[in-house]
Coordinates of N, CA and C in Angstrom, one line a residue:
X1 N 0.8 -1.2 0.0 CA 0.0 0.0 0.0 C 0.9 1.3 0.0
X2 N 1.6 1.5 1.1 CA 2.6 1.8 1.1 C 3.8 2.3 -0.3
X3 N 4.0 1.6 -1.0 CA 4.7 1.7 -2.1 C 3.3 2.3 -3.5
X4 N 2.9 2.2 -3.1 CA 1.4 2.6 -4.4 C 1.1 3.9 -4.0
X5 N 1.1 4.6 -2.7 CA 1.1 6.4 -2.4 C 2.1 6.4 -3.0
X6 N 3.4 6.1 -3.1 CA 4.9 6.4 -3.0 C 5.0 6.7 -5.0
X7 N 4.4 5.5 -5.4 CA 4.2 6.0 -7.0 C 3.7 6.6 -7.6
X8 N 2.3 7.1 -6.6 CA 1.6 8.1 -6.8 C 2.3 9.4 -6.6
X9 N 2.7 9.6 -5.6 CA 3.9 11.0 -5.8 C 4.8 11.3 -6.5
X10 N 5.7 9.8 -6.9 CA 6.0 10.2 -7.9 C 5.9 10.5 -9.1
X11 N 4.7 10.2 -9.7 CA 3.8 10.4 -10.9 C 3.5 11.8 -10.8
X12 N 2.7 12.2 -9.7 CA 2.4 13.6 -9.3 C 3.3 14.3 -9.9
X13 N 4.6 14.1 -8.8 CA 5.9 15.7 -9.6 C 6.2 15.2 -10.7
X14 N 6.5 13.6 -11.5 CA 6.7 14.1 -12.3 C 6.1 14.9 -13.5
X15 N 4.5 14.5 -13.5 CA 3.5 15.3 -14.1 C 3.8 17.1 -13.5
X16 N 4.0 17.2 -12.6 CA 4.3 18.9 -12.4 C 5.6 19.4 -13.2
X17 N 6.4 18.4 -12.8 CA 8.1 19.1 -13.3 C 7.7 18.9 -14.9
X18 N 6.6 18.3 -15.9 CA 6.5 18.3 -17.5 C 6.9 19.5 -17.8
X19 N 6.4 20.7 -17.3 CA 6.3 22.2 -17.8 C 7.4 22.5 -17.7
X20 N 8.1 22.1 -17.0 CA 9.4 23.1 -16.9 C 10.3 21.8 -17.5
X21 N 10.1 21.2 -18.1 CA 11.4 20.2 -19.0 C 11.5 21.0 -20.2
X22 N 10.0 20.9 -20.7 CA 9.5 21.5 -22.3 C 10.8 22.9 -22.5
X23 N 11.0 23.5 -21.0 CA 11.9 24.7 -21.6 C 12.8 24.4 -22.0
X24 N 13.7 23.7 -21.8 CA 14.8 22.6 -21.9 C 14.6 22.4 -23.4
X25 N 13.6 21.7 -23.9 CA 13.8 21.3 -24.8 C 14.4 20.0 -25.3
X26 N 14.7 19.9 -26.7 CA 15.0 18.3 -27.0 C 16.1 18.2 -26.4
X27 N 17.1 19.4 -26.2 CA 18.3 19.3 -26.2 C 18.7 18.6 -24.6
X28 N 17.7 19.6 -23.6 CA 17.1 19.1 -21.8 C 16.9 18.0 -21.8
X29 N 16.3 17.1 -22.6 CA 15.2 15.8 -22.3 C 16.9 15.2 -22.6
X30 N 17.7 15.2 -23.5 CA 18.7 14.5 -24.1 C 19.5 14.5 -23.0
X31 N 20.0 15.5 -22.9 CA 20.4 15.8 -21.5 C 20.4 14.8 -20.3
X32 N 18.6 15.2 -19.8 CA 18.7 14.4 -18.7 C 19.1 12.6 -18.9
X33 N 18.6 12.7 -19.8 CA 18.7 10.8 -20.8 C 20.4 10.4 -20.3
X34 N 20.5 11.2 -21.2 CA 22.3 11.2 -20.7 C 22.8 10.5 -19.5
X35 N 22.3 11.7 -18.4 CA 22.8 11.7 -17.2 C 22.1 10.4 -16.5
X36 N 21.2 10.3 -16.9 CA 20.6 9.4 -16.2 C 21.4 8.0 -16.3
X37 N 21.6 7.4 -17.6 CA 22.0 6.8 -18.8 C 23.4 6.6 -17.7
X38 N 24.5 7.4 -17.3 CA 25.7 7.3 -17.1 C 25.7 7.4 -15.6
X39 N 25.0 7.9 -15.0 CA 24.6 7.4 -13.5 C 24.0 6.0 -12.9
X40 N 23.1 5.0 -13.9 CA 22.8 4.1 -13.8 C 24.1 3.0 -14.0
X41 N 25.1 3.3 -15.2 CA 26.0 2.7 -15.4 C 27.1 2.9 -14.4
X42 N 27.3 3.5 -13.7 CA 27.9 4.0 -12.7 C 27.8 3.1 -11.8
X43 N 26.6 3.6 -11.2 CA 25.7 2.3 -9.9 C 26.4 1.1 -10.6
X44 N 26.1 0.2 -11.6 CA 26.4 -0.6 -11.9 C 27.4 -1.4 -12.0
X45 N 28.5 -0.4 -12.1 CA 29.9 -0.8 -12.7 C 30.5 -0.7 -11.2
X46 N 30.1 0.1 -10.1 CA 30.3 0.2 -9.1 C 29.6 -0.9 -8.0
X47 N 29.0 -1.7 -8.0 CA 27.9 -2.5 -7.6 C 28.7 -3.5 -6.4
X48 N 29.6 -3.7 -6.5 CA 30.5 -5.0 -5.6 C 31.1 -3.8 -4.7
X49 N 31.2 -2.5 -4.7 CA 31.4 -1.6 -3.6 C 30.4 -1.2 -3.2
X50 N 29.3 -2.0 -2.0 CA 28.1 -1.1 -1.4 C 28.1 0.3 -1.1
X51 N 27.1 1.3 -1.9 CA 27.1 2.6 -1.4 C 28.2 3.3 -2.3
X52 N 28.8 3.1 -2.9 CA 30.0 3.8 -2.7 C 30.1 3.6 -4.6
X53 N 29.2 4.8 -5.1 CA 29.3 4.9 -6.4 C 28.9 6.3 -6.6
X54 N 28.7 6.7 -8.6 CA 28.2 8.2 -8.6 C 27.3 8.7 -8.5
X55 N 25.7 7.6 -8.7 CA 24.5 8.3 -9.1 C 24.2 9.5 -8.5
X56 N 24.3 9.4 -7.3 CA 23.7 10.7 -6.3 C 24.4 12.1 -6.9
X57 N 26.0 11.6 -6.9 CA 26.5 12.9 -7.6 C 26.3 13.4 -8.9
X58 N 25.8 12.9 -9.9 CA 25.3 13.1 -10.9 C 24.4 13.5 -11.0
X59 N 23.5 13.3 -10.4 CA 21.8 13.3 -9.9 C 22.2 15.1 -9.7
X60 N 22.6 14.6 -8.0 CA 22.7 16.7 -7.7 C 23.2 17.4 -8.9
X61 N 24.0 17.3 -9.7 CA 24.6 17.9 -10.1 C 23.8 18.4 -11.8
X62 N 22.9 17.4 -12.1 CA 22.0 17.7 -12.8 C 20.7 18.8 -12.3
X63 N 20.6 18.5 -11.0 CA 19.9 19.5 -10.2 C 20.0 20.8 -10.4
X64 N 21.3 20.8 -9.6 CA 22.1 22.2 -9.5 C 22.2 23.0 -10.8
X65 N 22.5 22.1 -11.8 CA 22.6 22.6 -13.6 C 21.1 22.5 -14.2
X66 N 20.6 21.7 -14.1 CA 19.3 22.3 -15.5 C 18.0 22.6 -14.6
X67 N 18.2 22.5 -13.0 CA 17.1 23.0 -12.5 C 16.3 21.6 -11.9
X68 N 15.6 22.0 -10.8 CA 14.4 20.8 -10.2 C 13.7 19.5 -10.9
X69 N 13.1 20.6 -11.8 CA 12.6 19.2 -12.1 C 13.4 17.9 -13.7
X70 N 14.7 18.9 -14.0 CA 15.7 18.1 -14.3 C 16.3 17.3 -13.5
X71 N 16.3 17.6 -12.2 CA 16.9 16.7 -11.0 C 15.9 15.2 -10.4
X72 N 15.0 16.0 -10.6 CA 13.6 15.1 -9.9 C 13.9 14.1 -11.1
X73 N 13.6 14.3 -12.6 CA 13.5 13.2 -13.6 C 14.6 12.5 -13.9
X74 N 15.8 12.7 -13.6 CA 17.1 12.2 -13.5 C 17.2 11.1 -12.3
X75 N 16.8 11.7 -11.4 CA 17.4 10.5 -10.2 C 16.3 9.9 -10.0
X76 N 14.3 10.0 -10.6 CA 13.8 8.9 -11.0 C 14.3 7.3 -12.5
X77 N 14.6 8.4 -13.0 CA 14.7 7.6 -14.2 C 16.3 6.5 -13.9
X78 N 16.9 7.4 -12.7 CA 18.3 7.0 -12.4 C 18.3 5.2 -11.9
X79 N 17.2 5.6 -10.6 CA 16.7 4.6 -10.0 C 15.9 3.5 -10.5
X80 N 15.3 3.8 -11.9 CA 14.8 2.5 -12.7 C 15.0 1.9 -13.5
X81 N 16.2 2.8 -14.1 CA 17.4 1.7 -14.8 C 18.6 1.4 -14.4
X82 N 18.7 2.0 -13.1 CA 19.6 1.3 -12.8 C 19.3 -0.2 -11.8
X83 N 18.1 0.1 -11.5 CA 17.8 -1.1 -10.8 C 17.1 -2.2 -11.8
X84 N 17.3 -2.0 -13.2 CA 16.9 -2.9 -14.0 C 18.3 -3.7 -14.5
X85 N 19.3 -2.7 -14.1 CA 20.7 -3.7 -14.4 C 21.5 -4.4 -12.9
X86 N 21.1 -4.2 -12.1 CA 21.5 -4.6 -10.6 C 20.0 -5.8 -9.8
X87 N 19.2 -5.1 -9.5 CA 17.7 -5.6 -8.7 C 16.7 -4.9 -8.4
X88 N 15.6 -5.3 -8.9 CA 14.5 -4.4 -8.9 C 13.4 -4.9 -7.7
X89 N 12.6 -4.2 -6.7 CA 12.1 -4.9 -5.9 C 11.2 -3.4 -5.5
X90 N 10.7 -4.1 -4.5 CA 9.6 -2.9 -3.8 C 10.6 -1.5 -3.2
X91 N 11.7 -1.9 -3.3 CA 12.7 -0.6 -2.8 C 13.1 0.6 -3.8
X92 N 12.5 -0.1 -5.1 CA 12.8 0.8 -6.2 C 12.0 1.7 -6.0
X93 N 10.9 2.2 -5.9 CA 10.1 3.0 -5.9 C 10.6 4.1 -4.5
X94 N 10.9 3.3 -3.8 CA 11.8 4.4 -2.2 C 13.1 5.2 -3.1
X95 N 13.5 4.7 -3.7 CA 14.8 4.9 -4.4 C 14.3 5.9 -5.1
X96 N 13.8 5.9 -6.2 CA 13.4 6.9 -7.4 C 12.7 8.0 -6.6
X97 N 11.8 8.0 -5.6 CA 11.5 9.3 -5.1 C 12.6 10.0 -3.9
X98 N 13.7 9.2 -3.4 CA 14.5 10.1 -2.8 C 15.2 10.1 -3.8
X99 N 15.9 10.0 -4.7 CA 16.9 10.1 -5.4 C 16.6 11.6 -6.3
X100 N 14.9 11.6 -6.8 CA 14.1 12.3 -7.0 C 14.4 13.8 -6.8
X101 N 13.9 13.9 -5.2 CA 13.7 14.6 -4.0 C 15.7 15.2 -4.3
X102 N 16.2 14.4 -4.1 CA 17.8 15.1 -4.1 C 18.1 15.6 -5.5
X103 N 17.6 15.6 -6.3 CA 17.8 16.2 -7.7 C 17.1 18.0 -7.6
X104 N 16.1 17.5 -7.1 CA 14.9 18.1 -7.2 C 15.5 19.8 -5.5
X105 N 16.0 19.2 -4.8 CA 16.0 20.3 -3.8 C 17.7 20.8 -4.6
X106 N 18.4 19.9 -5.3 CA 19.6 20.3 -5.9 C 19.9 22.0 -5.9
X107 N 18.9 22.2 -7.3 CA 18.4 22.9 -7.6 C 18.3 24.6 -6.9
X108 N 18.0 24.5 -5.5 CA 18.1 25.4 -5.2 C 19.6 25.9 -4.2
X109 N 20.5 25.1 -5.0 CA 22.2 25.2 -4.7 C 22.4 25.7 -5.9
X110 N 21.9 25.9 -6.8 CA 22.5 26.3 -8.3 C 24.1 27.2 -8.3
X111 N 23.7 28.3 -7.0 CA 24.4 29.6 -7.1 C 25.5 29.2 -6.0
X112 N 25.3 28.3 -5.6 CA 26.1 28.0 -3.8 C 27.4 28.0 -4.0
X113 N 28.4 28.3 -3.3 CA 29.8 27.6 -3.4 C 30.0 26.1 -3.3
X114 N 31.2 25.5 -4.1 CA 31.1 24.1 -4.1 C 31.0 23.0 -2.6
X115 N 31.7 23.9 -1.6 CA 31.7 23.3 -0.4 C 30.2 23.2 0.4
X116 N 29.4 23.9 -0.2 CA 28.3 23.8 0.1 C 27.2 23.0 -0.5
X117 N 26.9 22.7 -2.2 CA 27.2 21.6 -2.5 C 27.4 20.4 -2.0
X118 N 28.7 20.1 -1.6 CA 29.7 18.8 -1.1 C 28.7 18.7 0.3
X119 N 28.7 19.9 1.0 CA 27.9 19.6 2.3 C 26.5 18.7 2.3
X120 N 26.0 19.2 1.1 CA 24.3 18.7 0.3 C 24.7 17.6 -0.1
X121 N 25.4 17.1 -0.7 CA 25.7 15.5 -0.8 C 25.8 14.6 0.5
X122 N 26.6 15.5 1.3 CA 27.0 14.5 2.0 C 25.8 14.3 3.4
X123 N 24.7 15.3 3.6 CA 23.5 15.3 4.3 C 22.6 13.9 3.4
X124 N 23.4 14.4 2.3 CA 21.9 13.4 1.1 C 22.5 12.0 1.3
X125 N 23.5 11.5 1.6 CA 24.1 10.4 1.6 C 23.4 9.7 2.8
X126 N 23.6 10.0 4.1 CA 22.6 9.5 5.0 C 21.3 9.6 5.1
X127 N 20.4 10.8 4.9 CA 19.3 10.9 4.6 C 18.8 10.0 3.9
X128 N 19.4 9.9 2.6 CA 18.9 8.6 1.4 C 19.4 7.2 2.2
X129 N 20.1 6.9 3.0 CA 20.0 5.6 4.1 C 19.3 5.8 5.0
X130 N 18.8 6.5 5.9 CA 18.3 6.8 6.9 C 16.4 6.3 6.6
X131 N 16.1 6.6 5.0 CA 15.0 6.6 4.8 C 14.6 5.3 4.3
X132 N 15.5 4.6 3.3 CA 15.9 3.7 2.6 C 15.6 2.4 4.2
X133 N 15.7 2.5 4.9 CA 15.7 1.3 6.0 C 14.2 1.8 6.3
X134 N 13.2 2.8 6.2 CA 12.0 2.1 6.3 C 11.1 1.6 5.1
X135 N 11.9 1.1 4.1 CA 10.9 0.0 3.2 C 10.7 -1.1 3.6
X136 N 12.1 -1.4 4.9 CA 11.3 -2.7 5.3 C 9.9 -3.2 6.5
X137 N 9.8 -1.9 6.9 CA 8.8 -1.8 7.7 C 7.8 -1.9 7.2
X138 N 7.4 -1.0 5.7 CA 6.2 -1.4 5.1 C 5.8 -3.0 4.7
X139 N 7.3 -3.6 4.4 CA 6.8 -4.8 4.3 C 6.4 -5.4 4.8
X140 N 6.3 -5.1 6.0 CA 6.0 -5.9 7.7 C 7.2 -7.0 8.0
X141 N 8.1 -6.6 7.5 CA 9.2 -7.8 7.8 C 9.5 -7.7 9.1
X142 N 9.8 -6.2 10.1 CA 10.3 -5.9 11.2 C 8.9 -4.8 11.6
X143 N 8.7 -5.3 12.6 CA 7.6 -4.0 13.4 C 8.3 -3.0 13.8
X144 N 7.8 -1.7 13.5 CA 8.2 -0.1 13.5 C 7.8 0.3 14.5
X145 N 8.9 0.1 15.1 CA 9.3 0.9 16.9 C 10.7 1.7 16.9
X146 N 10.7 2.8 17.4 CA 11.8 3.3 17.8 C 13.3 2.7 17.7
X147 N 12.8 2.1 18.3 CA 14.4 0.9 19.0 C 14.8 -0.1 17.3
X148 N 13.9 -0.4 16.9 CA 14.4 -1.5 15.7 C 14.6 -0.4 14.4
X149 N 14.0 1.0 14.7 CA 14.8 2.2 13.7 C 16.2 2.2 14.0
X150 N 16.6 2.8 15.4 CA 17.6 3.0 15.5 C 18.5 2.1 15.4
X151 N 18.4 0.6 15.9 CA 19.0 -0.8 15.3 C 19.5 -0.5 13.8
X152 N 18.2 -0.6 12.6 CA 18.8 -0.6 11.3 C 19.4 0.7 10.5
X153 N 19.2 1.8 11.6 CA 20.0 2.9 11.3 C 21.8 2.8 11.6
X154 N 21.6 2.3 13.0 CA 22.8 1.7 13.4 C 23.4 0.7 12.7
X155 N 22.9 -0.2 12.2 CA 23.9 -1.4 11.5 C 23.6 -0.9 10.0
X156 N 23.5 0.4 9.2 CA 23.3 0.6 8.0 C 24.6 1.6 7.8
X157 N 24.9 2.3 9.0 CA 25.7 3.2 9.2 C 26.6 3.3 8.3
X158 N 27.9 2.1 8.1 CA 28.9 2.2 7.6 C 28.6 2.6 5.9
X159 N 27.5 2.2 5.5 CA 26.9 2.1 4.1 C 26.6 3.5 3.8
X160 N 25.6 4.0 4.9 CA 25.3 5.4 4.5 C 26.5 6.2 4.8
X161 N 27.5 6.2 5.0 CA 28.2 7.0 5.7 C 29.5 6.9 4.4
X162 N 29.6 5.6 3.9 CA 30.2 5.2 2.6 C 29.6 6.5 1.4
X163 N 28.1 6.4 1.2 CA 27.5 7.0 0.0 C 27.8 8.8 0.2
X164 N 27.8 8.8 1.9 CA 27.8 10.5 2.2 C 29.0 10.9 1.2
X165 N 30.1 10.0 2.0 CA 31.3 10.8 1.7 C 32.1 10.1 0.3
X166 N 31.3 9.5 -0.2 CA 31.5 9.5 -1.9 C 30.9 10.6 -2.1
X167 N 30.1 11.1 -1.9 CA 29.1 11.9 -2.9 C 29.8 13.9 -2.6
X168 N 30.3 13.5 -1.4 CA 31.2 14.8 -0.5 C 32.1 14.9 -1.5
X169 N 32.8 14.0 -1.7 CA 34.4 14.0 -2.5 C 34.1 14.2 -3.9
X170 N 33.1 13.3 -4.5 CA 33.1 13.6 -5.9 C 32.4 14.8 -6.5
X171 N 31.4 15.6 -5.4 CA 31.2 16.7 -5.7 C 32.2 17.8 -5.2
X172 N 33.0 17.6 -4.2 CA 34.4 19.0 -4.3 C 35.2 18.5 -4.7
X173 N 35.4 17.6 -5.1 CA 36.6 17.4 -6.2 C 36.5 17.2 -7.6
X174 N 35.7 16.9 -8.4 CA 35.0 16.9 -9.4 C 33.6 17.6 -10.2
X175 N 32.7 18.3 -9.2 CA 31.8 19.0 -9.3 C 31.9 19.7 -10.0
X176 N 33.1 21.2 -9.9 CA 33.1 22.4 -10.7 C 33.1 22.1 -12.2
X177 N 34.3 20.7 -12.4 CA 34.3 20.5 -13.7 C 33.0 20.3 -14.2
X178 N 32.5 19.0 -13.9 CA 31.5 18.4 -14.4 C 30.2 19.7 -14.6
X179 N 30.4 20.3 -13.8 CA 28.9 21.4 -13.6 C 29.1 21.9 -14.7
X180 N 30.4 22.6 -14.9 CA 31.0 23.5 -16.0 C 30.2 22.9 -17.3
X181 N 31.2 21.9 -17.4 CA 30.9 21.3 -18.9 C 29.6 21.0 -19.2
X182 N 28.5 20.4 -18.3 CA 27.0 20.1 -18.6 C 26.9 21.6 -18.7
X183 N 27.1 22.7 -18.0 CA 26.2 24.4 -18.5 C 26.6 24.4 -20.1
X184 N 27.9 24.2 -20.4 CA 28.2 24.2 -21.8 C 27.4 23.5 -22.7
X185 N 27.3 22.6 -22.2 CA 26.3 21.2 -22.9 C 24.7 21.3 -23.5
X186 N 24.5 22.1 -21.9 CA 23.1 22.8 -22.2 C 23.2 24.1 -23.0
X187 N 23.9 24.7 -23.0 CA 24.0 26.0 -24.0 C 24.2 25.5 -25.4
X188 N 24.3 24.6 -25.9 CA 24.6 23.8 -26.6 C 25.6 24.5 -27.4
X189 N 27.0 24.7 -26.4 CA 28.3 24.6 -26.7 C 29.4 23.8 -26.8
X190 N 28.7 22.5 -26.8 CA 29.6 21.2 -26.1 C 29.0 20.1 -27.0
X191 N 29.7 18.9 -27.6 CA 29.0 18.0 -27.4 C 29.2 16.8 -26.2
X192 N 28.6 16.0 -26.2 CA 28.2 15.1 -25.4 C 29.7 14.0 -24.8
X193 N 30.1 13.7 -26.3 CA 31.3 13.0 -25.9 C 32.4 13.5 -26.4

């Protein structure tokens, strides 16, 4: 039940963020395709290191560059192909709307300095684990009490705390570039490869 609101919301924004792609254009939709495209491959190629890949930083970073709801449709689209080359399950849908949600609040870091940015990853890195451990409550696998949150918060820790500070490092150490060259990309002063 539970996961059926969850796709319902994300149907909702994505049907809101439509209007503001159209500005974008063919060139935006290609775009996000892209990103999406090489963030799932990412996840993928990264997959035997739990946590500890690019999507998230890709995701923001699409955010921060073509705007909300380029961020929102990126780290949905991120999360359903890439969980079509890894495992697809009732957590997919938890996944696409936070991954979503971090594209999507990106956005309003557009202008930030990068260390602030890095900071927004690295909040988003736990948060997206922190949240990610109650899909199994919905499934009734574990009854949702205080104590068995803070349990699977506690034994998830090393994992989220892995994705924080990937997402910390590849956004201040790699961010400026990457930002750079996608504004070029979208100005369509770049190509792709």
């Amino acid at each position: 039940m539970v996961e059926l609101i969850l796709s319902g919301v994300v149907l909702l924004v994505l049907i809101l963020c439509a209007p503001g792609l159209k500005r974008g254009g063919v060139r935006g939709m290609v775009l996000i395709a892209l990103l999406s495209a090489l963030a799932s491959a990412g996840r993928a190629a990264f997959a035997a290191v739990p946590s500890v890949q690019p999507a998230s930083f890709i995701i923001i970073v699409c955010g921060a560059c073509l705007g909300g709801g380029a961020g929102f449709v990126c780290g949905v689209l991120t999360a359903v192909l890439s969980s079509l080359l890894t495992s697809i399950g009732p957590w997919t849908i938890w996944q696409a709307l936070l991954w979503g949600l971090m594209g999507l609040f990106a956005a309003r870091l557009a202008h930030a300095p990068l260390w602030v940015l890095g900071l927004f990853g690295l909040a988003s890195g736990f948060v997206f684990g922190w949240v990610m451990n109650l899909w199994y409550y919905t499934m009734g696998i574990v009854p949702l009490t205080v104590q068995t949150f803070i349990a699977a918060c506690a034994s998830s820790f090393p994992f989220d705390m892995a994705h924080a500070l990937t997402n910390f490092a590849l956004l201040t150490g790699f961010g400026k570039y990457f930002m750079a060259y996608l504004k070029k990309m979208a100005r369509g002063q770049g190509t792709p490869f």
